[in-house]
Tab-separated table of C-alpha atoms in Angstrom:
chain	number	residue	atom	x	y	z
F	1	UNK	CA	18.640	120.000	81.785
F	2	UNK	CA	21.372	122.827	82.496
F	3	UNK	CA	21.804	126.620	80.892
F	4	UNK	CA	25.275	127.606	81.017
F	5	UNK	CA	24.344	129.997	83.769
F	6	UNK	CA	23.882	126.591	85.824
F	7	UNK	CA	26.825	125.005	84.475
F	8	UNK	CA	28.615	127.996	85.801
F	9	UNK	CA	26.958	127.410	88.868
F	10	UNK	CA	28.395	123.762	88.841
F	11	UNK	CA	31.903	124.654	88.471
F	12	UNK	CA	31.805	125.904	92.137
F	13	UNK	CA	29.846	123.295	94.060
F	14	UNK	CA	30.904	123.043	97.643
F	15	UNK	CA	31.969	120.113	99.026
F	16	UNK	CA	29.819	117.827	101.516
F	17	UNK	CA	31.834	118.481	104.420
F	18	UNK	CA	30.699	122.481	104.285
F	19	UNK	CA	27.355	122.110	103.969
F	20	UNK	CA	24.705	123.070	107.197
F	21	UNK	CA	23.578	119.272	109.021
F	22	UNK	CA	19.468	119.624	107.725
F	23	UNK	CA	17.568	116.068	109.877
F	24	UNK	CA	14.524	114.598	107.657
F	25	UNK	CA	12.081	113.296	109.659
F	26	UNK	CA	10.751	109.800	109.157
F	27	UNK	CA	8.263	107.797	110.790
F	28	UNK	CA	8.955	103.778	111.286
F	29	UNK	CA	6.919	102.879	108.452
F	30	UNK	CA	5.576	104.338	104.862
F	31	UNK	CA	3.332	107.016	105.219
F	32	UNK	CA	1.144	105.981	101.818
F	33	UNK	CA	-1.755	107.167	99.778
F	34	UNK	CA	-2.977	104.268	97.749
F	35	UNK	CA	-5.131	103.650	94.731
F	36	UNK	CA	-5.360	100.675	92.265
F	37	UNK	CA	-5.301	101.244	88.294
F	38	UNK	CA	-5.424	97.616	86.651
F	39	UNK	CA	-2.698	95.642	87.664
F	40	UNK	CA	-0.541	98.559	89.086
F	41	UNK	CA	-0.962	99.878	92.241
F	42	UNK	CA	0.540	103.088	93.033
F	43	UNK	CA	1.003	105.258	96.601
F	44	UNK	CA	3.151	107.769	97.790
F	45	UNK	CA	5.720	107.642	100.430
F	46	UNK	CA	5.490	110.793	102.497
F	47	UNK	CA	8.867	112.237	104.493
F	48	UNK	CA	9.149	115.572	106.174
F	49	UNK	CA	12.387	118.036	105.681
F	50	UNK	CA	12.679	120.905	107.571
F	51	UNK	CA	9.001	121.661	107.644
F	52	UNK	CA	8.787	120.395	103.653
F	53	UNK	CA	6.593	117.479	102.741
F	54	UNK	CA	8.115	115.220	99.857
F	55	UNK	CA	5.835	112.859	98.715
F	56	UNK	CA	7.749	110.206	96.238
F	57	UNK	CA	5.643	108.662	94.231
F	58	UNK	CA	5.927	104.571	94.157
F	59	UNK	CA	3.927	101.805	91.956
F	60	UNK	CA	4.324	98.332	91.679
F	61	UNK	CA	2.134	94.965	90.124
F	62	UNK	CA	0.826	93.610	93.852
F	63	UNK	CA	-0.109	90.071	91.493
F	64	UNK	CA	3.749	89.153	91.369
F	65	UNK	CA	4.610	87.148	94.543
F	66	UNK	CA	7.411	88.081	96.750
F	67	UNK	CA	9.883	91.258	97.291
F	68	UNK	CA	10.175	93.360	93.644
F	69	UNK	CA	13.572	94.662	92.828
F	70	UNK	CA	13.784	98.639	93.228
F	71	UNK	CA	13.757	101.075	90.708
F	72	UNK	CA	14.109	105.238	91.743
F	73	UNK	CA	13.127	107.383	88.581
F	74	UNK	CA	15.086	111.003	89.102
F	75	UNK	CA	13.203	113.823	87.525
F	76	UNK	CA	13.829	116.333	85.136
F	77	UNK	CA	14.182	119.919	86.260
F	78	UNK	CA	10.640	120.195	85.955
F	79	UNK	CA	9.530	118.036	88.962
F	80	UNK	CA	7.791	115.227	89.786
F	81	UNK	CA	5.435	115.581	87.035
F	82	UNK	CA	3.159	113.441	84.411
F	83	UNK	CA	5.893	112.265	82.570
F	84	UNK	CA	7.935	110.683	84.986
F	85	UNK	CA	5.014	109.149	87.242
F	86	UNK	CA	4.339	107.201	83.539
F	87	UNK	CA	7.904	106.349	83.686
F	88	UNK	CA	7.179	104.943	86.996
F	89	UNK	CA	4.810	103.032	86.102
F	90	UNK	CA	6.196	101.795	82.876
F	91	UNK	CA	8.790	100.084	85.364
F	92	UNK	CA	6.001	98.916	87.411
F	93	UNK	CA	5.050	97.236	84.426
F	94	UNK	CA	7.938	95.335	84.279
F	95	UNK	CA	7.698	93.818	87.280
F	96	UNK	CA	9.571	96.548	89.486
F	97	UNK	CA	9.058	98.390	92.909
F	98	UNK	CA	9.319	102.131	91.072
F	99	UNK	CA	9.565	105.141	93.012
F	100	UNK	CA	9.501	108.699	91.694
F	101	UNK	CA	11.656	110.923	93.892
F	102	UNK	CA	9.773	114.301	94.785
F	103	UNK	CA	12.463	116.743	95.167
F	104	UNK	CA	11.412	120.282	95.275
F	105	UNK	CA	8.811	119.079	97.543
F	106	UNK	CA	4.678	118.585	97.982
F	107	UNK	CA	5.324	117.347	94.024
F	108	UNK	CA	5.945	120.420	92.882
F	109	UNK	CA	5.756	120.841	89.481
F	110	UNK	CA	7.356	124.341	87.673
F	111	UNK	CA	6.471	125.811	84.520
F	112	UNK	CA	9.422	128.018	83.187
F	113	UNK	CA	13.213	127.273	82.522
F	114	UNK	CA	13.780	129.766	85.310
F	115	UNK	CA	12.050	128.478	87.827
F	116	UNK	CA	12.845	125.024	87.403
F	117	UNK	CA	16.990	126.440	86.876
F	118	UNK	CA	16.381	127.845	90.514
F	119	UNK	CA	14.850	125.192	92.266
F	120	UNK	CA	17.617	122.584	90.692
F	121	UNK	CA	20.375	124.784	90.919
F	122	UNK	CA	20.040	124.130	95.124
F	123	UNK	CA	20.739	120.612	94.600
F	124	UNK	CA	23.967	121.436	92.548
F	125	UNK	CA	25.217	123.856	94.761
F	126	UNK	CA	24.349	122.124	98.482
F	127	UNK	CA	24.714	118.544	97.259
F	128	UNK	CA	24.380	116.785	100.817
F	129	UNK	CA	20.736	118.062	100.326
F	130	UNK	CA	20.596	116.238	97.409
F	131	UNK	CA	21.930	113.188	99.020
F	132	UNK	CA	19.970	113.862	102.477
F	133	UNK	CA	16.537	114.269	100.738
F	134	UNK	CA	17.206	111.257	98.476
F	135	UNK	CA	18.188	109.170	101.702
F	136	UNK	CA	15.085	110.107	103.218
F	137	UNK	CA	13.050	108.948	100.338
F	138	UNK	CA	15.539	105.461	100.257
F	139	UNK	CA	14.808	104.771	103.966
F	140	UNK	CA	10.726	105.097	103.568
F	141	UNK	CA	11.427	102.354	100.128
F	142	UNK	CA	13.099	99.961	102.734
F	143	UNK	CA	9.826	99.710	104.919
F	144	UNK	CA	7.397	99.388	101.870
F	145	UNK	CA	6.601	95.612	102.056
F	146	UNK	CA	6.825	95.032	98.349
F	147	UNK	CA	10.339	96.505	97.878
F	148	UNK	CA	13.611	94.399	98.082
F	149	UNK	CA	15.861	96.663	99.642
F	150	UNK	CA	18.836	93.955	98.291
F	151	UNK	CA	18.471	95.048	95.029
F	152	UNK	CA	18.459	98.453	93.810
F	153	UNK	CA	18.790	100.474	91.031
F	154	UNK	CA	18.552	104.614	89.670
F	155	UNK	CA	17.506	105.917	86.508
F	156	UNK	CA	17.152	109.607	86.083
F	157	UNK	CA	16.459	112.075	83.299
F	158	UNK	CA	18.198	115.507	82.557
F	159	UNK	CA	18.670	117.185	86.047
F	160	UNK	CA	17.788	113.544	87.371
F	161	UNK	CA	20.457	111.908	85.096
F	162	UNK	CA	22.853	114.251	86.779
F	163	UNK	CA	21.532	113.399	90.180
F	164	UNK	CA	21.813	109.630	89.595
F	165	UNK	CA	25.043	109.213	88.891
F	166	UNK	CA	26.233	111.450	91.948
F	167	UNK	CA	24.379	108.877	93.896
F	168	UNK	CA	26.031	106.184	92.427
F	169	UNK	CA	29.105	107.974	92.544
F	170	UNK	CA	28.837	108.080	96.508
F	171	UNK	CA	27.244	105.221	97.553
F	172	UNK	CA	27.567	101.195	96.423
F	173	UNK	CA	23.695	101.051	97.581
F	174	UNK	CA	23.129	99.936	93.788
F	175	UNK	CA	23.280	97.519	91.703
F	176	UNK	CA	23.376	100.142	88.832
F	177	UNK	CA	22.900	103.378	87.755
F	178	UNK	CA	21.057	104.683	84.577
F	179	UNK	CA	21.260	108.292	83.206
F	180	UNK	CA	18.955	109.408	80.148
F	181	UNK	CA	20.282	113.151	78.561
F	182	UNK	CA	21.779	113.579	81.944
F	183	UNK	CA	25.216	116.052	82.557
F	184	UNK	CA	28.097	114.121	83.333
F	185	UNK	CA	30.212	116.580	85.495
F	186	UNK	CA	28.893	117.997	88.792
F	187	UNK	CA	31.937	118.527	90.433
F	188	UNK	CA	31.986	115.094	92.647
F	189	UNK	CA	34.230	112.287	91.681
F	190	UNK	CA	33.030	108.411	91.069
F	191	UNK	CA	34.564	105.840	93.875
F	192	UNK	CA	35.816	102.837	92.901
F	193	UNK	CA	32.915	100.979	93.638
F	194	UNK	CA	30.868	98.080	92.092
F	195	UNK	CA	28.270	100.029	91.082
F	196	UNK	CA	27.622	99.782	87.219
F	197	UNK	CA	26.753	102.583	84.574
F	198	UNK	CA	24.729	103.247	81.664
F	199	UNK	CA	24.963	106.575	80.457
F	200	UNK	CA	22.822	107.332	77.234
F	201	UNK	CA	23.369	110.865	75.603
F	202	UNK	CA	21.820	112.704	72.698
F	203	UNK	CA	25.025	112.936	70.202
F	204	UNK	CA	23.623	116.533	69.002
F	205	UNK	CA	22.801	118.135	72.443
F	206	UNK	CA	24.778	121.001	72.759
F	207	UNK	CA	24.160	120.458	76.572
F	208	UNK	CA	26.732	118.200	76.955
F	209	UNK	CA	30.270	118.636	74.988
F	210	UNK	CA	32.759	116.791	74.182
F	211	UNK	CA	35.083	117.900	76.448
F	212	UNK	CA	32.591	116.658	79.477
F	213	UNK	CA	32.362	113.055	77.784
F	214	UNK	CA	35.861	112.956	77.797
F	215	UNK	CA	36.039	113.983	81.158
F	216	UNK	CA	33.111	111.576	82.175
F	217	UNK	CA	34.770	108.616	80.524
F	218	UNK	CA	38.724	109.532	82.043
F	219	UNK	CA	36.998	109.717	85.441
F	220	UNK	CA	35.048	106.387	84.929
F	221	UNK	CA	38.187	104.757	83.816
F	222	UNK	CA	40.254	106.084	86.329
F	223	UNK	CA	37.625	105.156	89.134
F	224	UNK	CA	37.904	101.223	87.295
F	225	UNK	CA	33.978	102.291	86.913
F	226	UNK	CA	32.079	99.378	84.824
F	227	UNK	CA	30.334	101.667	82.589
F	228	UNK	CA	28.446	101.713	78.791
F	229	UNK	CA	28.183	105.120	77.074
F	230	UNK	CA	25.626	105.089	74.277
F	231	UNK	CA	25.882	108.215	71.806
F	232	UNK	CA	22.279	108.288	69.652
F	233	UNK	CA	22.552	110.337	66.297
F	234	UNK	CA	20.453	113.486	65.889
F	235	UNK	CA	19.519	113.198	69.356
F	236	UNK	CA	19.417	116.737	71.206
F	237	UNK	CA	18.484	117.058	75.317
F	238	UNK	CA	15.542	115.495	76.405
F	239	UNK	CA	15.619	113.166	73.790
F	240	UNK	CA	12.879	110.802	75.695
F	241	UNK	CA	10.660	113.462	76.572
F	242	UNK	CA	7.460	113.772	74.109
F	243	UNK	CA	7.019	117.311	75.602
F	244	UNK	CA	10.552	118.100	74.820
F	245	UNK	CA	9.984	119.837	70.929
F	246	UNK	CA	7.295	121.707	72.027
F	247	UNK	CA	8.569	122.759	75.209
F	248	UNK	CA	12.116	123.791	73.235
F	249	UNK	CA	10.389	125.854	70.789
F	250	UNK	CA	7.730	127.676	73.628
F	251	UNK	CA	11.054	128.646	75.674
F	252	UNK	CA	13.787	128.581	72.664
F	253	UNK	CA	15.637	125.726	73.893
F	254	UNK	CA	17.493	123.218	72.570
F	255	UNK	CA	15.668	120.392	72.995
F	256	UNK	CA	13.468	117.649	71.226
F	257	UNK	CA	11.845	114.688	71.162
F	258	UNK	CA	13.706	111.503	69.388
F	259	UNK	CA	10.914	108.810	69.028
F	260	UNK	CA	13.954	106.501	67.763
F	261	UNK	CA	16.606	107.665	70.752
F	262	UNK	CA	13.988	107.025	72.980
F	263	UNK	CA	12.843	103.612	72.106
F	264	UNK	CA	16.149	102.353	71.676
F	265	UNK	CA	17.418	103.645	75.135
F	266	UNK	CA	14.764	102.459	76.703
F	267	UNK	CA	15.442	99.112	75.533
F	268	UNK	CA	18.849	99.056	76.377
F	269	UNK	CA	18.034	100.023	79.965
F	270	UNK	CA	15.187	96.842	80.605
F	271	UNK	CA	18.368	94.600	79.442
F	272	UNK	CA	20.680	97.154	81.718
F	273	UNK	CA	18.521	96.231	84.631
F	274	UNK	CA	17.433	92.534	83.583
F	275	UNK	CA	21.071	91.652	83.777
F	276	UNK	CA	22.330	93.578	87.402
F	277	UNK	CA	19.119	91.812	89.462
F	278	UNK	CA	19.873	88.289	87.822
């Protein structure tokens, strides 16, 4: 999610070619930290940037044969927390290679608006970090035996949402690209590329206007973007969160959970996905 002190923050994003050249380091195959629960098997995939361990967390079903279409889960601004490692493994589930990206790092996980506004706020303003870190994180996915590399995919939520589609919108890596309650301007523009879009929004969340779905959709169209934009009534930001209504009300933000918004949207994205791996 985004104050308006970060939207502010948004309107003067710098472009790529600006930014300082930061090398992760990789080794030639998954670093991993295993453990089984039932039929899901989950491990991390371990990359070091500029002295910074991220450690993405992946799961998958080992019983289904062969190489599992892939499946990266972007975080809110809160990290790499409970939330979205259930995600992952609700994807897992479904008979996907999931991987939770761990941006901030060690899978850090922040506890106030503030903190988590300045440790996302980087990834606005220095985007190729964004891109470089989430590279890193791509490259240890195409060693992990389990995950066809052929066939990939992004979903992301809030900050992650944003994050998701600026992947899509500069690389043709994916089959498809799914934002939940994510912003829909960060200041880069969509290529015209095959990748396609699902974009689900919270029709009441103040975080998002009008004017930027406008925006969104003229760029999408302009771009010759394949794209679906689902509006859900009553929804505010964070709609899919169950944390969200509490965490609005201890902080005084606009946000909630939307058990109906969040059902729904997560039923449109297993057909999203069902349909761009066919």
């Amino acid at each position: 999610m985004k104050t308006p002190k970060i939207l502010a923050v948004l309107a003067l994003l710098i472009s790529f070619g600006s930014c300082t050249e930061k090398t992760p380091q990789t080794d030639n195959k998954p670093t991993t930290s295993e453990k089984m629960n039932g039929n899901i098997k989950t491990e991390e995939l371990k990359t070091e940037i500029n002295g910074v361990t991220h450690r993405s967390f992946a799961a998958y079903n080992p019983d289904l044969e062969g190489k599992l279409p892939v499946v990266f889960v972007l975080p809110e601004w809160w990290g790499l927390n409970d939330y979205i490692k259930n995600r992952v493994k609700q994807l897992a589930g479904l008979g996907y290679y999931a991987v939770g990206v761990d941006y901030y790092g060690d899978q850090k996980v922040v506890d106030t608006p503030e903190e988590a506004q300045k440790l996302s706020s980087h990834f606005y303003n220095i985007p190729i970090d964004a891109r470089r870190m989430f590279d890193a994180a791509k490259h240890q996915v195409s060693l992990a035996e389990k995950s066809d590399y052929s066939k990939m995919a992004i979903i992301g939520y809030c900050f992650g949402g944003a994050q998701a589609l600026n992947m899509a919108r500069l690389s043709d890596d994916f089959k498809g690209v799914v934002s939940f309650h994510g912003n829909l301007e960060t200041g880069i523009r969509a290529k015209n590329n095959k990748v396609k879009y699902l974009v689900m929004n919270g029709a009441a969340d103040s975080m998002v206007s009008e004017k930027e779905i406008a925006a969104f959709k003229s760029e999408m169209d302009s771009a010759k973007i394949d794209y679906k934009f689902v509006n859900y009534p009553n929804a505010l930001h964070a709609f899919t969160n169950p944390d969200a209504t509490a965490l609005g009300k201890k902080f005084n933000i606009p946000i909630a959970y939307n058990k109906e918004a969040d059902e729904k949207s997560w039923n449109e994205m297993k057909v999203f996905l069902k349909d761009i791996f066919e």
